[in-house]
XYZ file of C-alpha atoms in Angstrom:
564
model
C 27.377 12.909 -36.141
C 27.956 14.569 -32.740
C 24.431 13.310 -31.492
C 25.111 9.697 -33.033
C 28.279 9.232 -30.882
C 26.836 10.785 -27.791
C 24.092 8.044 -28.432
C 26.643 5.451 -28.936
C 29.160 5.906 -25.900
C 24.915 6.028 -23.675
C 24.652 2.082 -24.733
C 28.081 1.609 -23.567
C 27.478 1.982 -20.341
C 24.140 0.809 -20.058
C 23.836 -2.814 -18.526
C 21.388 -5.326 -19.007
C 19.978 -8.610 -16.818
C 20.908 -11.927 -18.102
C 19.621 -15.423 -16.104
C 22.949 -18.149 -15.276
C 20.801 -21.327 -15.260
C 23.175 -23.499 -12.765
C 22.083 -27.083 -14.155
C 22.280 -26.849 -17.882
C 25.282 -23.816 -17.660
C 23.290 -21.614 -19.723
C 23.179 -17.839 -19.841
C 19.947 -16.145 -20.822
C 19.934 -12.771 -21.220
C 17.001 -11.269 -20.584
C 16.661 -6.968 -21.351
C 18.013 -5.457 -24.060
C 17.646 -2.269 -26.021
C 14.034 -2.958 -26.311
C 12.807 -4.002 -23.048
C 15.232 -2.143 -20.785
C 14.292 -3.046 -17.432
C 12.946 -5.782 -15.379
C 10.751 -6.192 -12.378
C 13.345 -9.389 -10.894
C 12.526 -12.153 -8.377
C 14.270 -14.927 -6.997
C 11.201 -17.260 -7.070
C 10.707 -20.193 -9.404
C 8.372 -18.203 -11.953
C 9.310 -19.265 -15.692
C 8.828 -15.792 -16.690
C 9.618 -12.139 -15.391
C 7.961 -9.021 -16.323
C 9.627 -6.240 -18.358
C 9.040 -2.859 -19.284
C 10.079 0.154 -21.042
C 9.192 3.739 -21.060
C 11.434 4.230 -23.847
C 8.680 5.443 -26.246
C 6.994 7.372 -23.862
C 9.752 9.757 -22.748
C 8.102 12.940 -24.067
C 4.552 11.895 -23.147
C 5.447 11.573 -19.630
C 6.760 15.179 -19.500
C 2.982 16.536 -19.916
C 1.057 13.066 -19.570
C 2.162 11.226 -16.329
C 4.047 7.543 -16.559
C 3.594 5.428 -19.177
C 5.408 2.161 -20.125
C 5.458 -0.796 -22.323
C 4.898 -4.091 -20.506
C 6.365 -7.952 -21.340
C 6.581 -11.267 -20.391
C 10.085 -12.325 -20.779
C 10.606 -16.389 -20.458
C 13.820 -17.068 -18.168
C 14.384 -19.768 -20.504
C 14.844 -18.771 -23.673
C 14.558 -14.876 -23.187
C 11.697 -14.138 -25.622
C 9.485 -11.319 -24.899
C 5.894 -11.461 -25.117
C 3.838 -7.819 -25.466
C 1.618 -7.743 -22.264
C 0.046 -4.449 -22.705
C 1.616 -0.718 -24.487
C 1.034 2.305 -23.507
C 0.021 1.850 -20.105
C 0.128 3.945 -16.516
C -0.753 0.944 -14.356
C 1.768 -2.295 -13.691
C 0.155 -5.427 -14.575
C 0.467 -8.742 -12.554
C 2.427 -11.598 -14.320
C 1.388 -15.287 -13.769
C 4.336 -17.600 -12.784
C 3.897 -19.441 -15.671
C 4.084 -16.338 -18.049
C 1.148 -17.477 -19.671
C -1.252 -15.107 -18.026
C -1.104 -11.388 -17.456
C -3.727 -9.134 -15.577
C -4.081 -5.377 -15.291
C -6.130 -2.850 -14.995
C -7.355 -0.785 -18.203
C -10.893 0.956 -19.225
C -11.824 0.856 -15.676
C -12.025 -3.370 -15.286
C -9.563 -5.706 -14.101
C -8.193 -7.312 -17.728
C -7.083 -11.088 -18.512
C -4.930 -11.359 -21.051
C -3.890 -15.156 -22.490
C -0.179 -14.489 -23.719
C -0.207 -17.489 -25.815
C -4.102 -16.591 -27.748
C -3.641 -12.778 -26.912
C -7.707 -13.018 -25.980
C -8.338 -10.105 -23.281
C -10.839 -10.632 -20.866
C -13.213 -8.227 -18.831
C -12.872 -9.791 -15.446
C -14.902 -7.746 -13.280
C -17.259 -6.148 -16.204
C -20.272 -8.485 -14.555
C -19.123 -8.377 -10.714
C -21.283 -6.185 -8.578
C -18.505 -4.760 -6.622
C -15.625 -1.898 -7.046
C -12.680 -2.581 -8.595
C -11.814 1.144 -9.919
C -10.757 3.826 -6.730
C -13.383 5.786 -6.123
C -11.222 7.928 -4.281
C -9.323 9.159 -7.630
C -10.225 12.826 -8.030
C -7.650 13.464 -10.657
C -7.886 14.131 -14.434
C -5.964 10.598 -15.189
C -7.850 7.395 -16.096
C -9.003 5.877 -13.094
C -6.588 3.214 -11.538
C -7.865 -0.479 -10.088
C -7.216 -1.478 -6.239
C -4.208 -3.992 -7.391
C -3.606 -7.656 -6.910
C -2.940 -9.685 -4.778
C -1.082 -12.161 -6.476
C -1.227 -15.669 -7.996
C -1.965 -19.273 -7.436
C 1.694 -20.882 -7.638
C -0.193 -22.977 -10.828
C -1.408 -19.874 -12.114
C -5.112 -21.002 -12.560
C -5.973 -17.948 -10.253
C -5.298 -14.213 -10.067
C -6.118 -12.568 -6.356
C -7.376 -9.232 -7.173
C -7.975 -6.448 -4.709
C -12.125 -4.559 -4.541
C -12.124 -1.852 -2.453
C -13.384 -4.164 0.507
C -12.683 -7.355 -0.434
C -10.035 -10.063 -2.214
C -11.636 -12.179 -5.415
C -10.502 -14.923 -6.925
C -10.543 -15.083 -10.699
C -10.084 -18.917 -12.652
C -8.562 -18.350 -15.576
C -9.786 -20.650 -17.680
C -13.431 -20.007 -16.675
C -13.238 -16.523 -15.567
C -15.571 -17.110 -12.737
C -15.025 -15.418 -9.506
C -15.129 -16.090 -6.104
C -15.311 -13.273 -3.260
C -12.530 -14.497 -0.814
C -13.806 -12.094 1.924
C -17.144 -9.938 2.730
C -15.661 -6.905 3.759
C -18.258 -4.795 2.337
C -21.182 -4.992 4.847
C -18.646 -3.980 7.982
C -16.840 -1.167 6.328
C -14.069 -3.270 6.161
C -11.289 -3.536 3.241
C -9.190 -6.579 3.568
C -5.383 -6.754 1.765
C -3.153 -9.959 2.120
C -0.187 -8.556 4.549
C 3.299 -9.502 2.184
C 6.123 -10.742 4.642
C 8.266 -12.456 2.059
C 9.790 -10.074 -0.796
C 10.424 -13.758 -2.985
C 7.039 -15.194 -2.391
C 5.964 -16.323 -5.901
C 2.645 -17.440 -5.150
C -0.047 -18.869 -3.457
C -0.983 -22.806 -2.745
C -4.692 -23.468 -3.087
C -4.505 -24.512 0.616
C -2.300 -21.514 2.052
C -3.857 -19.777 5.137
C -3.326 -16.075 4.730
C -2.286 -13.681 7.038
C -4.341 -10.336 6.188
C -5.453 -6.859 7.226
C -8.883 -5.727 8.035
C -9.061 -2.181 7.809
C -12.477 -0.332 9.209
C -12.830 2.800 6.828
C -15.264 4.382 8.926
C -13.634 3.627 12.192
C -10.033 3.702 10.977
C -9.284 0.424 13.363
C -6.712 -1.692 11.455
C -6.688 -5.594 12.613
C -5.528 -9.034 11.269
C -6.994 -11.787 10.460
C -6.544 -14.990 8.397
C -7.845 -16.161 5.130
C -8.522 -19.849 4.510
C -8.250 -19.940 0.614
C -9.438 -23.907 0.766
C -12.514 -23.147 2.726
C -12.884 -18.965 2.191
C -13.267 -18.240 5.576
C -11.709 -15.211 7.419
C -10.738 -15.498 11.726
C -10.175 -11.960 13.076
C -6.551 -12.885 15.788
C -5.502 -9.997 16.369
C -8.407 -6.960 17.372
C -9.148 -4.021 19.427
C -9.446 0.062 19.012
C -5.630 0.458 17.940
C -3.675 -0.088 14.942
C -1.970 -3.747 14.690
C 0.479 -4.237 11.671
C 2.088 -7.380 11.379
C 5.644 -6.415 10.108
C 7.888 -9.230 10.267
C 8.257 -13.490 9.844
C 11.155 -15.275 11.153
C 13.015 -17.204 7.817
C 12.968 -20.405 9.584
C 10.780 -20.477 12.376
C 6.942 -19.926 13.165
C 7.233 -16.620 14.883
C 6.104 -13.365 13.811
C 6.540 -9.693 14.980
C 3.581 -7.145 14.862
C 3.523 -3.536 16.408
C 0.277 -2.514 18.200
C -0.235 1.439 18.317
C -2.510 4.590 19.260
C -1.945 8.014 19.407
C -1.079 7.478 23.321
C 0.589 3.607 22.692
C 4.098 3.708 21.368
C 4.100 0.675 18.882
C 6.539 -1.544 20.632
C 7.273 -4.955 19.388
C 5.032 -8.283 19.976
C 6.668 -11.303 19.255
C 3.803 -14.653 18.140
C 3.359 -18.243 16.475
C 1.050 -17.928 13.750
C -1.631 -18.848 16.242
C -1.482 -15.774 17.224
C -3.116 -16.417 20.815
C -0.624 -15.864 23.117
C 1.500 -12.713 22.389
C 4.639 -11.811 24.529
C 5.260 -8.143 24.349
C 9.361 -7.522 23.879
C 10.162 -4.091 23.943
C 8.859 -1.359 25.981
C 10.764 1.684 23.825
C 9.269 4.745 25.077
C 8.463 5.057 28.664
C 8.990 9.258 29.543
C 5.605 9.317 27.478
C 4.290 8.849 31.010
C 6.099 12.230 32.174
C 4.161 14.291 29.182
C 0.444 15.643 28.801
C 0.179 13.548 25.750
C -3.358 15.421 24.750
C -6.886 13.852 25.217
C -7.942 10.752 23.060
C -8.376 10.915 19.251
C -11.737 11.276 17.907
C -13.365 11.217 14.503
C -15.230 14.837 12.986
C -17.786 13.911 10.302
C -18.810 16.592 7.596
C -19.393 16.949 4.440
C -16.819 17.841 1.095
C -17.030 20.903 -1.358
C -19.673 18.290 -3.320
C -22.040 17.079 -0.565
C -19.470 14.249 0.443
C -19.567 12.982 3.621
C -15.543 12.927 5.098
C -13.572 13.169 8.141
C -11.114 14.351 10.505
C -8.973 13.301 13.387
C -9.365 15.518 16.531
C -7.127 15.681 19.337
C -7.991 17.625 21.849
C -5.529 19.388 24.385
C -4.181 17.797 27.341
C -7.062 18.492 30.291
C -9.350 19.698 28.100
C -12.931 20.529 29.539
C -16.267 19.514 28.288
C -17.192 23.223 26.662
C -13.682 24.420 26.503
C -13.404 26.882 23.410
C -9.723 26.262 22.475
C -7.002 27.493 19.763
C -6.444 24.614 16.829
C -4.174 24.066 14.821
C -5.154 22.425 11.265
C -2.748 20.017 9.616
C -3.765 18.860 6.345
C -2.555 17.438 3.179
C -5.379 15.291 1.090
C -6.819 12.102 3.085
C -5.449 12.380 7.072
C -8.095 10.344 8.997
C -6.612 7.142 8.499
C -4.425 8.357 11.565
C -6.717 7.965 14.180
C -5.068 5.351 15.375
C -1.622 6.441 14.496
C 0.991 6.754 17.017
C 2.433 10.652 16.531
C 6.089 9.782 15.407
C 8.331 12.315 17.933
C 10.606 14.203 15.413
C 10.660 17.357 13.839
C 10.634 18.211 10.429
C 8.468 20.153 8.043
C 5.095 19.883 10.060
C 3.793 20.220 13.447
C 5.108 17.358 16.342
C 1.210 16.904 17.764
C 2.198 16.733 21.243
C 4.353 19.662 20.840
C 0.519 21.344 20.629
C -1.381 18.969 22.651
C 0.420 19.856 25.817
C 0.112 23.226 25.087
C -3.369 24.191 24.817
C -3.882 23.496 21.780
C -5.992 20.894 19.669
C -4.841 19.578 16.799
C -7.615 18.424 13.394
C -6.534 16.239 10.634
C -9.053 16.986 7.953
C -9.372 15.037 5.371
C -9.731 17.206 1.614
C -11.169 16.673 -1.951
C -10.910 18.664 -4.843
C -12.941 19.330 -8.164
C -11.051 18.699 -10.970
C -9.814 22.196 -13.234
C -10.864 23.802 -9.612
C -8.764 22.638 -6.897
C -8.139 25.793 -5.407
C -12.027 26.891 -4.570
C -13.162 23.062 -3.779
C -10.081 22.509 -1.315
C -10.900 25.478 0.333
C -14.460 25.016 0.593
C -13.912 21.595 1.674
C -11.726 22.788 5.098
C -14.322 25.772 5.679
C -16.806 23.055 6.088
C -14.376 20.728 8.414
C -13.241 23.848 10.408
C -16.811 25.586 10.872
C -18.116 21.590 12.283
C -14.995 21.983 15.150
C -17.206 25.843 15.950
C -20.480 24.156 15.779
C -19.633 21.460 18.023
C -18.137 24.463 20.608
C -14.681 23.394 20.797
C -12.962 26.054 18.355
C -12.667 29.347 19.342
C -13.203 31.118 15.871
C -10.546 33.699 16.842
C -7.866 31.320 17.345
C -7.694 28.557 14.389
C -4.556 28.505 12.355
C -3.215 26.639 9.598
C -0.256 24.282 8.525
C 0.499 22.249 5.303
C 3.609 21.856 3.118
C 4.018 21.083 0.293
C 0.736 20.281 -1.619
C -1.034 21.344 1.327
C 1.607 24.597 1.163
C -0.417 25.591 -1.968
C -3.727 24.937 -0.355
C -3.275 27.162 2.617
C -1.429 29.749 0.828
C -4.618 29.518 -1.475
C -6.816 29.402 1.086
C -6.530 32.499 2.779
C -7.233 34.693 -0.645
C -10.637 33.112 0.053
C -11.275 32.843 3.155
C -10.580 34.785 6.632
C -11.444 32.213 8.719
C -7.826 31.570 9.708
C -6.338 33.838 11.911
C -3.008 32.897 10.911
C -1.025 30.260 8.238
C 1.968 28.544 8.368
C 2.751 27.010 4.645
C 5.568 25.499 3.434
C 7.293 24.761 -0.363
C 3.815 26.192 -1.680
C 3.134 26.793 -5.443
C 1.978 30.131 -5.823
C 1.985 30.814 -9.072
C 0.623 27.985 -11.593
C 1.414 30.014 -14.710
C 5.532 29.833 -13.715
C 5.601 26.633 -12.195
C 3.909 24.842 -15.171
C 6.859 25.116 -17.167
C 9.450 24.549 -14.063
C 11.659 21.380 -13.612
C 11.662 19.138 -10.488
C 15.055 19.508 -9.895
C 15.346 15.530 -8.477
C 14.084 13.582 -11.341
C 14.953 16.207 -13.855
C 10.543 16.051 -15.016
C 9.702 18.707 -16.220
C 6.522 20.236 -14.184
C 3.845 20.097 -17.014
C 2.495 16.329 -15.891
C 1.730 17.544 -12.179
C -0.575 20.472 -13.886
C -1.940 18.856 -16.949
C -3.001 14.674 -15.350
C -1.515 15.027 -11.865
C -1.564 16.561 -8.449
C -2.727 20.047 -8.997
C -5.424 18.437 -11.133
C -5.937 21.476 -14.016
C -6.905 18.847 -16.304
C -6.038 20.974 -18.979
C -2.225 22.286 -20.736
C -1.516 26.230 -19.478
C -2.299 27.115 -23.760
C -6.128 25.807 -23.397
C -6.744 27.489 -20.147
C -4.790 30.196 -18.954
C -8.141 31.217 -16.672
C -7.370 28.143 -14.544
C -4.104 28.338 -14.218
C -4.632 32.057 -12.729
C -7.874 31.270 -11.203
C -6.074 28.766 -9.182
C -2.851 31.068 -8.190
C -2.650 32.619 -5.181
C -0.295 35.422 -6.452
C -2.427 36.987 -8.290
C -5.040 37.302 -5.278
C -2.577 38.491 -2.859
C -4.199 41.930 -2.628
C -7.722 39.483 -1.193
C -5.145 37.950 2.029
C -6.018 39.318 5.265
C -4.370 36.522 7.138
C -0.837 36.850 8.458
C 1.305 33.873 6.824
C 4.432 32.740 7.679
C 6.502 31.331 4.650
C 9.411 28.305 4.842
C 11.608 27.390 1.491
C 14.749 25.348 1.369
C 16.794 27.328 -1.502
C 17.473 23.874 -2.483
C 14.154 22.633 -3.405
C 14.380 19.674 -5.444
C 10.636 19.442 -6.389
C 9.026 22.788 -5.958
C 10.970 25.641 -7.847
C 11.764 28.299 -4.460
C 11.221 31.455 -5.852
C 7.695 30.191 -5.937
C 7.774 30.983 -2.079
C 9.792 34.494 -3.582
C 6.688 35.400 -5.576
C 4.170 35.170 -3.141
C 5.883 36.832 -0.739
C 7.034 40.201 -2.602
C 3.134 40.136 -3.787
C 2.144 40.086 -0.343
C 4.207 42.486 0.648
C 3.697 44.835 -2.599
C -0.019 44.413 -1.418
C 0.977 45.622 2.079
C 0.519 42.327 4.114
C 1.424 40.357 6.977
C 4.309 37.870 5.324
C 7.151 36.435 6.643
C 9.655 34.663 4.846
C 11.879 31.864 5.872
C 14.645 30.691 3.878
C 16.795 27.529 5.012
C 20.274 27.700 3.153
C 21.159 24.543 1.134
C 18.013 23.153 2.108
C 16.036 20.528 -0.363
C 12.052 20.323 -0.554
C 11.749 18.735 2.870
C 14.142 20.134 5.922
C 16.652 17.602 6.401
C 19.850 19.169 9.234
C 18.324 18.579 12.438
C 19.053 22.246 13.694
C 16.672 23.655 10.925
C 14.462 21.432 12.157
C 14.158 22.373 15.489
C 14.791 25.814 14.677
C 11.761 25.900 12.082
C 9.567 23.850 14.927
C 10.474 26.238 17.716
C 9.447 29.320 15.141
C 6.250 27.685 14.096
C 5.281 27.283 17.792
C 6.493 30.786 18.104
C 4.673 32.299 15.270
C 0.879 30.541 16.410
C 1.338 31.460 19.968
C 1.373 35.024 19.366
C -1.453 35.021 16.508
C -3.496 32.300 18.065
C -2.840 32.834 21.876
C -1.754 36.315 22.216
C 1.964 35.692 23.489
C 4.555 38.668 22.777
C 5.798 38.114 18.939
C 9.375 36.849 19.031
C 12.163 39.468 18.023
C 12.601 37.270 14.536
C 9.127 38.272 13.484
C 9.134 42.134 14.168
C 12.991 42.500 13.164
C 13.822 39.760 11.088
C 17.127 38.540 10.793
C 20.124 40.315 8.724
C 20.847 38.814 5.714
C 24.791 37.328 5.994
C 27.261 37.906 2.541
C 28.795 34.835 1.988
């Protein structure tokens, strides 16, 4: 009776969307009990899409995020079934008629009225799944791009180009032809209520080199199916904004030495005036040499890369200390301007005016193994930076948080080609944290082990081997690397005494640990005095590892712990 009344006074208090339909006075509503939420719009769609996780609740505890899809007419509120079951959002046609999605590895057509499902890209000789999932969930699509405001088309993303689908012939028609170039193109969204395309729209969208990491613009001429590059060059360009009643536009050009001030345009695009110069003392700083892109190959034989960025001055031959910054895929930053803030990784030009180089590698992993393949995966991108004579060996040190907190604090039970590691919020114990809770969304941890990040595959009962195999605790005895340690005691996503265990193990084994705990402190550092003072100890802690400076008086005392 208790648990009934609980239940009851829960559906008190929970609200539902209804529609006010000015002309005919009429209320709609449109989620209830069984179709809780809604994704809403303000456009002139007849129908909106709902969903509900509702019968997924424990599944998604172990299994990842699942939901219940619908079509739900604004006009008389009835909800059509889109798909059950499902991990990926599907794409609702403005009429309501049509639904696509992504399921079995094919972009799906499903006629809401006939409930006939259609293959879409079963016969198209391109790639609509990511090949750059490397985790032990089905296989998501590249997403949509939208829909023809008469819904007789679906835009759907490839991994290089845009198709259009009919949807009463399911023919396509490849909108770009990205593929030969390297280059993915993705219709740039400026307006949040934009309901769909017409069949004459010229579209504003981005044309992103994979191998070269250059992002541009161009337009798309859905009448003719023609793309014009406007806006080009070796730099990052994001248009960001549109004027609500005028032809101008705002877009942000950027490198790792140009700050991405503001250019305001017409949709010609030809004659850009530049309105904000926002960071001039970058002059005053050795900002580091220019960016360049480190090709080798992944655990499996895959060819990847890395951003590297050498010091300021640096000399053709120079052997110099690096520091590694990692985290999965980095070397879409080539072009990336280096935001100036401190937080929970390195500032670059902190490093780059100090004699250091800085390589953003980026990392795959083998599924049940992500441990051994990570690893080997950054011995391969570190030993390229000695072959090509700009690391010293000696001096190479480490830095990830987080995910990539696990990783190096992995890494160095395998491997003493770091001289020292800097790892924050790591996992170190897989057997413990399986059956944790992510203190922020209340999850328990079981998904992230079982179909998610640290990609087991497997539950902890069916494999206990992996879950130790891929623990760095219980290789602690293996680490000859010094490692320096950072934990908020208020981590809302990685349990802290994760950061505990390791350390006591390391120091039970007779290592070199350090431990640094930030009071009241969630997963990433968030008062701006534990943010310098963690940037200013990181600095601290390579310089005497990787450079040979005095340690600081923090690292060969530590600090006295305070009763509150």
């Amino acid at each position: 009776p208790k648990k009934k009344q609980q239940g009851k006074n829960k559906k008190k208090t929970r609200h539902y969307s209804a529609v006010f339909h000015l002309k005919s006075q009429k209320a709609v509503q449109l989620s209830n009990e069984k179709v809780s939420d809604l994704a809403l719009n303000t456009n002139r769609s007849q129908s909106v899409l709902g969903y509900s996780n509702q019968a997924h609740l424990e599944k998604i505890m172990y299994g990842g995020f699942f939901a219940d899809y619908y079509s739900i007419n604004i006009n008389t509120g009835e909800q059509t079934p889109i798909i059950k079951n499902s991990p990926f959002t599907p794409s609702l046609a403005p009429n309501g008629r049509y639904a696509a999605y992504f399921a079995q590895s094919q972009v799906q057509l499903k006629d809401l009225k006939t409930n006939k499902v259609t293959a879409l890209s079963k016969a198209i000789n391109a790639t609509f799944a990511d090949d750059k999932h490397d985790y032990p969930s089905p296989q998501p699509g590249y997403g949509f791009a939208g829909w023809l405001n008469n819904s007789s088309q679906v835009l759907v993303y490839s991994k290089y180009d845009i198709w259009a689908f009919d949807v009463n012939t399911q023919r396509a028609e490849r909108l770009t032809n990205g593929k030969p170039s390297n280059t993915q193109y993705r219709v740039i969204k400026l307006d949040k209520n934009h309901a769909g395309f017409a069949q004459n729209d010229t579209l504003l969208v981005s044309a992103i080199n994979l191998k070269s990491k250059q992002r541009e613009v161009a337009k798309l001429d859905l009448a003719s199916q023609t793309v014009t590059n406007v806006l080009s060059g070796k730099k990052r360009i994001d248009v960001v904004k549109k004027a609500k009643h005028a032809d101008k536009y705002l877009f942000t050009e950027q490198t790792y030495h140009q700050f991405p001030d503001y250019y305001q345009s017409d949709f010609s695009f030809t004659a850009p005036k530049k309105v904000t110069h926002l960071n001039p003392q970058m002059a005053d700083f050795a900002w580091g040499e220019k960016p360049e892109l480190i090709s080798y190959k992944g655990f499996d034989g895959e060819d990847l890369q890395g951003v590297l960025i050498k010091p300021a001055g640096y000399k053709k031959g120079d052997k110099v200390p690096v520091v590694v910054y990692f985290y999965r895929y980095m070397s879409q930053r080539m072009y990336d301007f280096p935001k100036m803030e401190l937080n929970h990784r390195p500032n670059f030009p902190m490093f780059t005016s100090n004699g250091y180089a800085i390589f953003l590698p980026d990392i795959r992993f083998e599924i049940g193994h992500p441990g051994k393949s990570s690893t080997q995966t950054m011995i391969n991108a570190t030993q390229k930076l000695i072959d090509l004579g700009i690391a010293d060996p000696d001096k190479i040190g480490l830095q990830g948080h987080s995910w990539a907190g696990y990783q190096s604090a992995f890494m160095i039970t395998q491997t003493d080609m770091f001289k020292a590691v800097v790892s924050g919020a790591p996992v170190s114990n897989m057997t413990s944290a399986y059956s944790g809770i992510r203190l922020k969304s209340g999850l328990a941890r079981q998904f992230q082990y079982e179909t998610g990040q640290s990609r087991i595959g497997k539950n902890l009962f069916e494999a206990p081997e992996l879950y130790i195999e891929n623990s760095p605790v219980f290789f602690a005895d293996k680490v000859n690397t010094p490692i320096l340690i950072m934990f908020g005691d208020k981590d809302d996503a990685v349990p802290w005494h994760e950061g505990v265990q390791y350390y006591l193990a390391l120091r039970r084994a007779g290592k070199d640990a350090t431990f640094l705990q930030y009071e009241g402190e969630p997963h990433h550092l968030k008062k701006f005095p534990n943010q310098v003072d963690f940037s200013v100890r990181m600095m601290q802690y390579f310089d005497h590892y990787l450079k040979g400076k005095p340690a600081a008086k923090w690292m060969t005392e530590g600090e006295p712990f305070v009763e509150e």
